[in-house]
Amino acid sequence: MSLQYQLKQGQYHLYDLSTPQSQVTGEHKLRLMTDTVALAFDVRTGKLHEHGHPSRIHSWASNARRRLRAAGDIDRANDIVVVSGPLPVDEINKCLRITGYCRQLLERLPTLPHGKRLAAH
């Protein structure tokens, strides 16, 4: 499955690019529409674990940390980071496409512009 976020009318739209385009709208299948996006990833490796609506991702991260701690894997539990907000759509898509890119995103987070104030592609 090839996923891509697009910013439309102030909302993030997640499209499944592996689906055929609609003959009516010309768009691929819409998987998610949300005001903000959250990314859960491993802080050491930058590997993306989950992405989507912030409440779902924060819940996933809490449960994953709890399970890891219960299994005695404290370090891995502490390595799970969640970043959410109006992030630049290009940065979000790089996290989906490039393994380990989330680590770079985290390092650059303080200097990134507000995601919804950028021109949409």
JSON list of N, CA, C and O in Angstrom, two decimals, residues 5 34 36-40 48 50-55 57-58 82-85 87:
[
{"chain": "A", "resi": 5, "resn": "TYR", "atom": "N", "xyz": [-0.25, 11.85, 2.16]},
{"chain": "A", "resi": 5, "resn": "TYR", "atom": "CA", "xyz": [-1.10, 12.89, 2.71]},
{"chain": "A", "resi": 5, "resn": "TYR", "atom": "C", "xyz": [-1.12, 14.09, 1.76]},
{"chain": "A", "resi": 5, "resn": "TYR", "atom": "O", "xyz": [-0.12, 14.40, 1.12]},
{"chain": "A", "resi": 34, "resn": "THR", "atom": "N", "xyz": [-8.39, 14.47, 8.58]},
{"chain": "A", "resi": 34, "resn": "THR", "atom": "CA", "xyz": [-8.20, 14.94, 9.95]},
{"chain": "A", "resi": 34, "resn": "THR", "atom": "C", "xyz": [-7.62, 16.35, 9.96]},
{"chain": "A", "resi": 34, "resn": "THR", "atom": "O", "xyz": [-7.00, 16.77, 8.99]},
{"chain": "A", "resi": 36, "resn": "THR", "atom": "N", "xyz": [-5.32, 17.45, 12.21]},
{"chain": "A", "resi": 36, "resn": "THR", "atom": "CA", "xyz": [-3.89, 17.34, 12.50]},
{"chain": "A", "resi": 36, "resn": "THR", "atom": "C", "xyz": [-3.47, 15.89, 12.35]},
{"chain": "A", "resi": 36, "resn": "THR", "atom": "O", "xyz": [-4.31, 14.98, 12.37]},
{"chain": "A", "resi": 37, "resn": "VAL", "atom": "N", "xyz": [-2.19, 15.68, 12.21]},
{"chain": "A", "resi": 37, "resn": "VAL", "atom": "CA", "xyz": [-1.64, 14.33, 12.02]},
{"chain": "A", "resi": 37, "resn": "VAL", "atom": "C", "xyz": [-0.65, 14.05, 13.14]},
{"chain": "A", "resi": 37, "resn": "VAL", "atom": "O", "xyz": [0.08, 14.95, 13.57]},
{"chain": "A", "resi": 38, "resn": "ALA", "atom": "N", "xyz": [-0.63, 12.81, 13.58]},
{"chain": "A", "resi": 38, "resn": "ALA", "atom": "CA", "xyz": [0.35, 12.37, 14.57]},
{"chain": "A", "resi": 38, "resn": "ALA", "atom": "C", "xyz": [1.19, 11.26, 13.97]},
{"chain": "A", "resi": 38, "resn": "ALA", "atom": "O", "xyz": [0.71, 10.45, 13.18]},
{"chain": "A", "resi": 39, "resn": "LEU", "atom": "N", "xyz": [2.47, 11.24, 14.35]},
{"chain": "A", "resi": 39, "resn": "LEU", "atom": "CA", "xyz": [3.41, 10.21, 13.92]},
{"chain": "A", "resi": 39, "resn": "LEU", "atom": "C", "xyz": [4.01, 9.56, 15.16]},
{"chain": "A", "resi": 39, "resn": "LEU", "atom": "O", "xyz": [4.51, 10.27, 16.04]},
{"chain": "A", "resi": 40, "resn": "ALA", "atom": "N", "xyz": [3.95, 8.25, 15.25]},
{"chain": "A", "resi": 40, "resn": "ALA", "atom": "CA", "xyz": [4.60, 7.52, 16.34]},
{"chain": "A", "resi": 40, "resn": "ALA", "atom": "C", "xyz": [5.79, 6.79, 15.74]},
{"chain": "A", "resi": 40, "resn": "ALA", "atom": "O", "xyz": [5.66, 6.06, 14.76]},
{"chain": "A", "resi": 48, "resn": "LEU", "atom": "N", "xyz": [9.18, 4.70, 11.55]},
{"chain": "A", "resi": 48, "resn": "LEU", "atom": "CA", "xyz": [7.78, 5.05, 11.75]},
{"chain": "A", "resi": 48, "resn": "LEU", "atom": "C", "xyz": [7.00, 3.80, 12.13]},
{"chain": "A", "resi": 48, "resn": "LEU", "atom": "O", "xyz": [7.08, 2.77, 11.47]},
{"chain": "A", "resi": 50, "resn": "GLU", "atom": "N", "xyz": [3.39, 4.14, 13.49]},
{"chain": "A", "resi": 50, "resn": "GLU", "atom": "CA", "xyz": [1.99, 4.42, 13.18]},
{"chain": "A", "resi": 50, "resn": "GLU", "atom": "C", "xyz": [1.85, 5.89, 12.81]},
{"chain": "A", "resi": 50, "resn": "GLU", "atom": "O", "xyz": [2.64, 6.73, 13.24]},
{"chain": "A", "resi": 51, "resn": "HIS", "atom": "N", "xyz": [0.79, 6.21, 12.08]},
{"chain": "A", "resi": 51, "resn": "HIS", "atom": "CA", "xyz": [0.48, 7.60, 11.74]},
{"chain": "A", "resi": 51, "resn": "HIS", "atom": "C", "xyz": [-1.02, 7.71, 11.57]},
{"chain": "A", "resi": 51, "resn": "HIS", "atom": "O", "xyz": [-1.70, 6.73, 11.30]},
{"chain": "A", "resi": 52, "resn": "GLY", "atom": "N", "xyz": [-1.53, 8.93, 11.75]},
{"chain": "A", "resi": 52, "resn": "GLY", "atom": "CA", "xyz": [-2.96, 9.15, 11.59]},
{"chain": "A", "resi": 52, "resn": "GLY", "atom": "C", "xyz": [-3.51, 10.18, 12.55]},
{"chain": "A", "resi": 52, "resn": "GLY", "atom": "O", "xyz": [-2.80, 11.10, 12.97]},
{"chain": "A", "resi": 53, "resn": "HIS", "atom": "N", "xyz": [-4.76, 9.98, 12.93]},
{"chain": "A", "resi": 53, "resn": "HIS", "atom": "CA", "xyz": [-5.45, 10.91, 13.84]},
{"chain": "A", "resi": 53, "resn": "HIS", "atom": "C", "xyz": [-4.76, 10.89, 15.20]},
{"chain": "A", "resi": 53, "resn": "HIS", "atom": "O", "xyz": [-4.46, 9.82, 15.74]},
{"chain": "A", "resi": 54, "resn": "PRO", "atom": "N", "xyz": [-4.46, 12.06, 15.78]},
{"chain": "A", "resi": 54, "resn": "PRO", "atom": "CA", "xyz": [-3.70, 12.12, 17.03]},
{"chain": "A", "resi": 54, "resn": "PRO", "atom": "C", "xyz": [-4.25, 11.27, 18.18]},
{"chain": "A", "resi": 54, "resn": "PRO", "atom": "O", "xyz": [-3.47, 10.61, 18.87]},
{"chain": "A", "resi": 55, "resn": "SER", "atom": "N", "xyz": [-5.55, 11.24, 18.39]},
{"chain": "A", "resi": 55, "resn": "SER", "atom": "CA", "xyz": [-6.07, 10.46, 19.52]},
{"chain": "A", "resi": 55, "resn": "SER", "atom": "C", "xyz": [-5.79, 8.97, 19.34]},
{"chain": "A", "resi": 55, "resn": "SER", "atom": "O", "xyz": [-5.43, 8.28, 20.30]},
{"chain": "A", "resi": 57, "resn": "ILE", "atom": "N", "xyz": [-3.30, 7.64, 17.57]},
{"chain": "A", "resi": 57, "resn": "ILE", "atom": "CA", "xyz": [-1.85, 7.40, 17.64]},
{"chain": "A", "resi": 57, "resn": "ILE", "atom": "C", "xyz": [-1.35, 7.50, 19.07]},
{"chain": "A", "resi": 57, "resn": "ILE", "atom": "O", "xyz": [-0.53, 6.69, 19.51]},
{"chain": "A", "resi": 58, "resn": "HIS", "atom": "N", "xyz": [-1.83, 8.47, 19.83]},
{"chain": "A", "resi": 58, "resn": "HIS", "atom": "CA", "xyz": [-1.44, 8.57, 21.24]},
{"chain": "A", "resi": 58, "resn": "HIS", "atom": "C", "xyz": [-1.90, 7.34, 22.01]},
{"chain": "A", "resi": 58, "resn": "HIS", "atom": "O", "xyz": [-1.16, 6.83, 22.87]},
{"chain": "A", "resi": 82, "resn": "VAL", "atom": "N", "xyz": [5.82, 10.35, 20.05]},
{"chain": "A", "resi": 82, "resn": "VAL", "atom": "CA", "xyz": [4.71, 10.79, 19.22]},
{"chain": "A", "resi": 82, "resn": "VAL", "atom": "C", "xyz": [4.85, 12.28, 18.96]},
{"chain": "A", "resi": 82, "resn": "VAL", "atom": "O", "xyz": [5.04, 13.06, 19.89]},
{"chain": "A", "resi": 83, "resn": "VAL", "atom": "N", "xyz": [4.78, 12.66, 17.70]},
{"chain": "A", "resi": 83, "resn": "VAL", "atom": "CA", "xyz": [4.81, 14.06, 17.28]},
{"chain": "A", "resi": 83, "resn": "VAL", "atom": "C", "xyz": [3.48, 14.32, 16.58]},
{"chain": "A", "resi": 83, "resn": "VAL", "atom": "O", "xyz": [3.08, 13.54, 15.71]},
{"chain": "A", "resi": 84, "resn": "SER", "atom": "N", "xyz": [2.81, 15.38, 16.98]},
{"chain": "A", "resi": 84, "resn": "SER", "atom": "CA", "xyz": [1.53, 15.68, 16.33]},
{"chain": "A", "resi": 84, "resn": "SER", "atom": "C", "xyz": [1.37, 17.18, 16.16]},
{"chain": "A", "resi": 84, "resn": "SER", "atom": "O", "xyz": [2.07, 17.97, 16.81]},
{"chain": "A", "resi": 85, "resn": "GLY", "atom": "N", "xyz": [0.46, 17.54, 15.29]},
{"chain": "A", "resi": 85, "resn": "GLY", "atom": "CA", "xyz": [0.18, 18.95, 15.07]},
{"chain": "A", "resi": 85, "resn": "GLY", "atom": "C", "xyz": [0.04, 19.25, 13.59]},
{"chain": "A", "resi": 85, "resn": "GLY", "atom": "O", "xyz": [0.00, 18.35, 12.76]},
{"chain": "A", "resi": 87, "resn": "LEU", "atom": "N", "xyz": [1.73, 19.70, 10.90]},
{"chain": "A", "resi": 87, "resn": "LEU", "atom": "CA", "xyz": [3.06, 19.51, 10.32]},
{"chain": "A", "resi": 87, "resn": "LEU", "atom": "C", "xyz": [3.02, 19.74, 8.81]},
{"chain": "A", "resi": 87, "resn": "LEU", "atom": "O", "xyz": [2.00, 19.49, 8.16]}
]
